[in-house]
Amino acid sequence: MARVDVIMPQMGESIAEGTVSRWLKKVGDAVKRDEPIFEISTDKVDAEIPSPSAGVLIEIRIGEGQTVAVNTVVALLETDAAVAASAPVATAPIATAPAATAPVSADPAPAAATRIAPSAPSAPVAASAGPAASAGSLEERLRTKSSPLVRKLAAEHGVDLAALTGSGIAGRVTRKDLEVFLAAQPAAGAAPVAGASMYAPAGVESHGPLPSPWPGDVVEPMSKIRRLTADHMATARRVAAHVTTFWEIDLTRVARIRGAMRRDFETQTGQKLTYMPFILQAVCAQLKRHPVLNAAVAGTDIIYRKPINLGVAVALEPTGLIVPVLKRADELSLTGLTRGVNDLAARARGKKLNPTEVQDATFTITNPGTFGSLTGTPIIPVGTTAILCLGAIEKRPKVVTGPDGEDTLAIRTCCYFSLSFDHKVVDGADADRFMGDLKRALESIPEAGF
């Protein structure tokens, strides 16, 4: 018999740690090689981690909810020696010191209690002048590779993360650490305190007072992906000047063409043909005509992106949201768009995405219409200038002009589209020109498609 280490994998070059969100096997269970054994959450993506070898799970070292550095041993397998010899054995952890720090309890009760009565965190201190970690060490990477939000806040306030020691693994600076550090600066005279106003009276915290639970309430800590979503949404709302424009688009022609080609298309490709690939094709064409909507803001500069990478929001069960990215969507045919969207959505729900597949979107589309919503005012993802929202597609009575110029009632297949755009760089006229061109493209789609 032989023992095989199960390690916390590195799910991306910039990812230094992961959280065990759920064990799919328990001690004593037999597992097959490549069978999912546990789930993790990282700064980029949730994923199921396969077993490195066939055998029996004999020890779980890291409980659910605990966050550890990459390459940390999280469990042990006992395998047949012959099987183990042919299986690649994971390398030992790069550093054992971070794993020796006090882990977060996997028991939900203490976590809830901590949230009910949080203790005041101590401010992060400057790194000591003693023996420092080498520039390429895990400790240094953990400290400087904090979450994107922490790095952004640090840059905005001119804080060098490498000079601080936080409460995270190997001194990693968390958002709470940075906020405590920044809050301590006015007391030292480093920054002026903003005066009171009618909108924010003196003594009121910018994030509002924290609510406390009442008797009978249930307090549940946020999951890793929920915390990441919350941080991203708050940041996105703050950095962009949001404005939303609403349009109704007649999809009757798209519906007719889709209906005519649907059976042959699905027989030949094995893919379900929805309205989405038609809309994606039209969006790609209009983004080329209106490049400011396929752009990013970098301080006082506008970066016009050459590739068109479409983020397509996917709702997860039972809760959660992830936005996989269809890279270079403008180079794909109707079949390629259909395959790409269906594949990304299926792997997103099955937690099979790689970190690179949720990065580098240049424009995003969200589709709450699948749940019956008529429209929405979506939040623009950080690093982009616009997001398109699709409402429910439904038949509506409309007044149309007949062949002799007379007005008549007709049943049309319609949908409300809304576009949220960053008014810092996108003028209202630019956004409406884009939507007007998109409307004309979809309402006059050629019989053979785009």
Coordinates of C-alpha atoms in Angstrom, one line a residue, residues 142-379:
L142 CA 0.7 35.9 -1.0
R143 CA 1.3 39.3 0.4
T144 CA 1.5 41.1 -2.9
K145 CA -1.1 38.9 -4.7
S146 CA -4.0 40.0 -2.6
S147 CA -7.5 40.1 -4.2
P148 CA -8.0 42.5 -7.1
L149 CA -10.2 44.7 -4.9
V150 CA -7.5 45.0 -2.2
R151 CA -4.8 45.8 -4.8
K152 CA -7.1 48.4 -6.4
L153 CA -7.9 50.1 -3.1
A154 CA -4.2 50.0 -2.2
A155 CA -3.3 51.7 -5.5
E156 CA -6.0 54.4 -5.0
H157 CA -4.6 55.3 -1.6
G158 CA -0.9 54.9 -2.4
V159 CA -0.4 51.9 -0.1
D160 CA 2.5 49.4 -0.7
L161 CA 1.0 46.0 0.2
A162 CA 4.5 44.5 0.4
A163 CA 5.2 46.9 3.3
L164 CA 2.2 45.6 5.4
T165 CA 1.7 42.4 7.3
G166 CA -2.0 41.4 7.4
S167 CA -4.1 38.8 9.1
G168 CA -4.3 36.4 6.1
I169 CA -2.1 33.5 5.2
A170 CA 1.6 34.4 5.4
G171 CA 0.7 37.9 6.3
R172 CA -1.6 38.4 3.3
V173 CA -3.4 41.7 3.5
T174 CA -7.2 41.3 3.4
R175 CA -9.7 44.0 2.6
K176 CA -10.5 44.4 6.3
D177 CA -6.8 44.8 7.1
L178 CA -6.5 47.5 4.5
E179 CA -9.6 49.3 5.7
V180 CA -8.4 49.3 9.3
F181 CA -5.0 50.6 8.2
L182 CA -6.5 53.4 6.1
A183 CA -8.9 54.3 9.0
A184 CA -5.9 54.7 11.3
Q185 CA -4.2 57.2 8.9
P186 CA -6.4 60.3 9.7
A187 CA -5.6 59.9 13.4
A188 CA -1.9 60.2 12.5
G189 CA -2.6 63.3 10.4
A190 CA -2.0 61.6 7.1
A191 CA -5.3 62.5 5.5
P192 CA -8.0 65.1 6.1
V193 CA -11.4 64.0 7.4
A194 CA -14.3 64.9 5.1
G195 CA -16.8 67.3 6.6
A196 CA -20.4 66.5 7.2
S197 CA -23.1 67.1 4.6
M198 CA -26.8 66.8 4.4
Y199 CA -26.2 63.4 2.7
A200 CA -23.6 62.1 5.1
P201 CA -23.9 63.6 8.6
A202 CA -20.9 63.6 10.8
G203 CA -20.4 60.3 12.6
V204 CA -22.2 58.1 9.9
E205 CA -20.0 55.4 8.4
S206 CA -19.9 55.4 4.6
H207 CA -21.1 51.8 4.4
G208 CA -23.9 52.3 6.9
P209 CA -24.4 50.7 10.3
L210 CA -24.1 47.0 10.5
P211 CA -27.4 45.3 11.3
S212 CA -27.5 42.8 14.2
P213 CA -29.5 39.6 14.2
W214 CA -32.8 39.4 16.1
P215 CA -34.0 36.4 18.2
G216 CA -34.9 33.6 15.9
D217 CA -32.9 34.9 12.9
V218 CA -30.5 32.6 11.1
V219 CA -27.0 34.0 10.5
E220 CA -25.2 32.3 7.6
P221 CA -21.7 33.3 6.5
M222 CA -21.4 34.2 2.8
S223 CA -19.8 31.6 0.5
K224 CA -16.5 32.5 -1.2
I225 CA -18.2 33.2 -4.5
R226 CA -20.9 35.3 -2.8
R227 CA -18.2 37.4 -1.1
L228 CA -16.3 37.9 -4.4
T229 CA -19.6 38.8 -6.2
A230 CA -20.5 41.3 -3.5
D231 CA -17.0 43.0 -3.6
H232 CA -17.0 43.1 -7.4
M233 CA -20.5 44.6 -7.6
A234 CA -19.7 47.3 -5.0
T235 CA -16.5 48.2 -6.7
A236 CA -18.2 48.2 -10.2
R237 CA -21.0 50.5 -9.0
R238 CA -18.4 52.9 -7.5
V239 CA -16.0 53.2 -10.4
A240 CA -18.5 53.7 -13.3
A241 CA -21.0 56.5 -13.8
H242 CA -24.0 54.2 -14.6
V243 CA -26.7 55.2 -17.0
T244 CA -29.2 52.8 -18.6
T245 CA -31.2 53.2 -21.8
F246 CA -34.2 51.0 -22.7
W247 CA -35.3 49.8 -26.1
E248 CA -38.0 47.5 -27.4
I249 CA -36.9 45.3 -30.3
D250 CA -39.1 43.3 -32.6
L251 CA -37.7 39.8 -33.0
T252 CA -40.5 38.4 -35.2
R253 CA -38.1 38.1 -38.2
V254 CA -35.5 36.4 -36.1
A255 CA -38.1 34.0 -34.7
R256 CA -39.3 33.1 -38.2
I257 CA -35.7 32.5 -39.5
R258 CA -34.8 30.5 -36.3
G259 CA -37.9 28.4 -36.7
A260 CA -37.2 27.6 -40.4
M261 CA -33.6 26.5 -39.8
R262 CA -34.0 25.0 -36.3
R263 CA -34.6 21.3 -37.1
D264 CA -31.8 21.0 -39.7
F265 CA -29.4 23.0 -37.5
E266 CA -30.0 20.9 -34.4
T267 CA -29.8 17.6 -36.4
Q268 CA -26.5 18.6 -37.9
T269 CA -24.8 20.2 -34.9
G270 CA -26.5 18.4 -31.9
Q271 CA -26.9 21.9 -30.4
K272 CA -30.1 23.6 -29.3
L273 CA -30.7 26.8 -31.3
T274 CA -31.9 29.7 -29.2
Y275 CA -32.2 33.4 -29.9
M276 CA -28.9 34.1 -28.2
P277 CA -26.5 33.3 -31.1
F278 CA -28.4 35.6 -33.4
I279 CA -28.2 38.4 -30.8
L280 CA -24.5 37.8 -30.2
Q281 CA -23.8 38.0 -33.9
A282 CA -25.6 41.3 -34.2
V283 CA -23.9 42.7 -31.0
C284 CA -20.4 41.8 -32.4
A285 CA -21.2 43.6 -35.7
Q286 CA -22.3 46.8 -33.8
L287 CA -19.4 46.8 -31.4
K288 CA -17.1 47.1 -34.4
R289 CA -19.1 50.2 -35.5
H290 CA -19.2 51.6 -31.9
P291 CA -15.8 50.8 -30.4
V292 CA -16.3 52.9 -27.3
L293 CA -18.6 50.3 -26.0
N294 CA -15.9 47.6 -26.4
A295 CA -13.4 49.6 -24.3
A296 CA -11.9 50.1 -20.9
V297 CA -11.1 53.2 -18.8
A298 CA -7.6 53.5 -17.4
G299 CA -7.4 56.7 -15.4
T300 CA -7.7 59.5 -18.0
D301 CA -7.1 57.1 -20.9
I302 CA -9.6 55.0 -23.0
I303 CA -8.4 51.6 -24.1
Y304 CA -10.2 50.5 -27.3
R305 CA -10.1 46.7 -27.3
K306 CA -9.3 45.0 -30.6
P307 CA -10.7 41.6 -29.7
I308 CA -14.4 41.3 -29.0
N309 CA -14.7 39.0 -25.9
L310 CA -18.3 38.5 -24.8
G311 CA -19.0 37.8 -21.2
V312 CA -22.3 35.8 -20.9
A313 CA -23.8 35.8 -17.4
V314 CA -24.8 32.3 -16.1
A315 CA -27.0 31.8 -13.0
L316 CA -25.8 29.0 -10.7
E317 CA -27.9 26.7 -8.6
P318 CA -29.0 27.1 -5.9
T319 CA -27.6 30.6 -5.9
G320 CA -24.7 32.5 -7.4
L321 CA -23.6 34.1 -10.6
I322 CA -20.6 33.6 -12.9
V323 CA -19.7 35.2 -16.2
P324 CA -17.7 32.9 -18.6
V325 CA -16.2 34.7 -21.5
L326 CA -16.5 33.7 -25.2
K327 CA -13.2 34.9 -26.6
R328 CA -13.0 36.5 -30.1
A329 CA -16.8 36.0 -30.6
D330 CA -16.7 38.2 -33.7
E331 CA -14.7 35.5 -35.5
L332 CA -17.3 32.8 -34.8
S333 CA -20.1 31.6 -37.0
L334 CA -23.7 31.0 -35.8
T335 CA -22.7 27.4 -35.1
G336 CA -19.5 28.4 -33.3
L337 CA -21.4 30.9 -31.1
T338 CA -24.0 28.3 -30.3
R339 CA -21.5 25.7 -29.4
G340 CA -19.4 28.1 -27.4
V341 CA -22.2 29.6 -25.3
N342 CA -23.8 26.2 -24.6
D343 CA -20.4 24.7 -23.6
L344 CA -19.4 27.6 -21.3
A345 CA -22.9 27.6 -19.6
A346 CA -22.8 23.8 -19.1
R347 CA -19.3 23.8 -17.6
A348 CA -20.1 26.9 -15.5
R349 CA -23.0 25.1 -13.9
G350 CA -20.9 21.9 -13.5
K351 CA -18.0 23.9 -11.9
K352 CA -15.6 22.8 -14.7
L353 CA -14.4 26.3 -15.9
N354 CA -10.7 27.3 -15.8
P355 CA -9.8 30.7 -14.4
T356 CA -8.8 32.0 -17.9
E357 CA -12.4 31.4 -19.1
V358 CA -13.9 34.0 -16.7
Q359 CA -11.3 36.7 -17.5
D360 CA -10.8 39.4 -20.2
A361 CA -14.4 40.2 -21.1
T362 CA -14.7 43.4 -23.2
F363 CA -18.6 43.5 -23.3
T364 CA -21.1 41.6 -21.2
I365 CA -24.6 40.2 -21.9
T366 CA -27.0 39.2 -19.1
N367 CA -30.3 37.4 -19.8
P368 CA -32.8 37.7 -16.8
G369 CA -35.6 37.2 -19.4
T370 CA -35.2 33.4 -18.9
F371 CA -36.7 33.9 -15.5
G372 CA -39.6 36.0 -16.9
S373 CA -38.1 39.5 -16.1
L374 CA -39.2 42.2 -18.6
T375 CA -36.0 44.2 -18.2
G376 CA -33.3 45.3 -15.7
T377 CA -30.6 47.8 -15.0
P378 CA -27.4 45.7 -14.8
I379 CA -24.2 46.8 -13.2

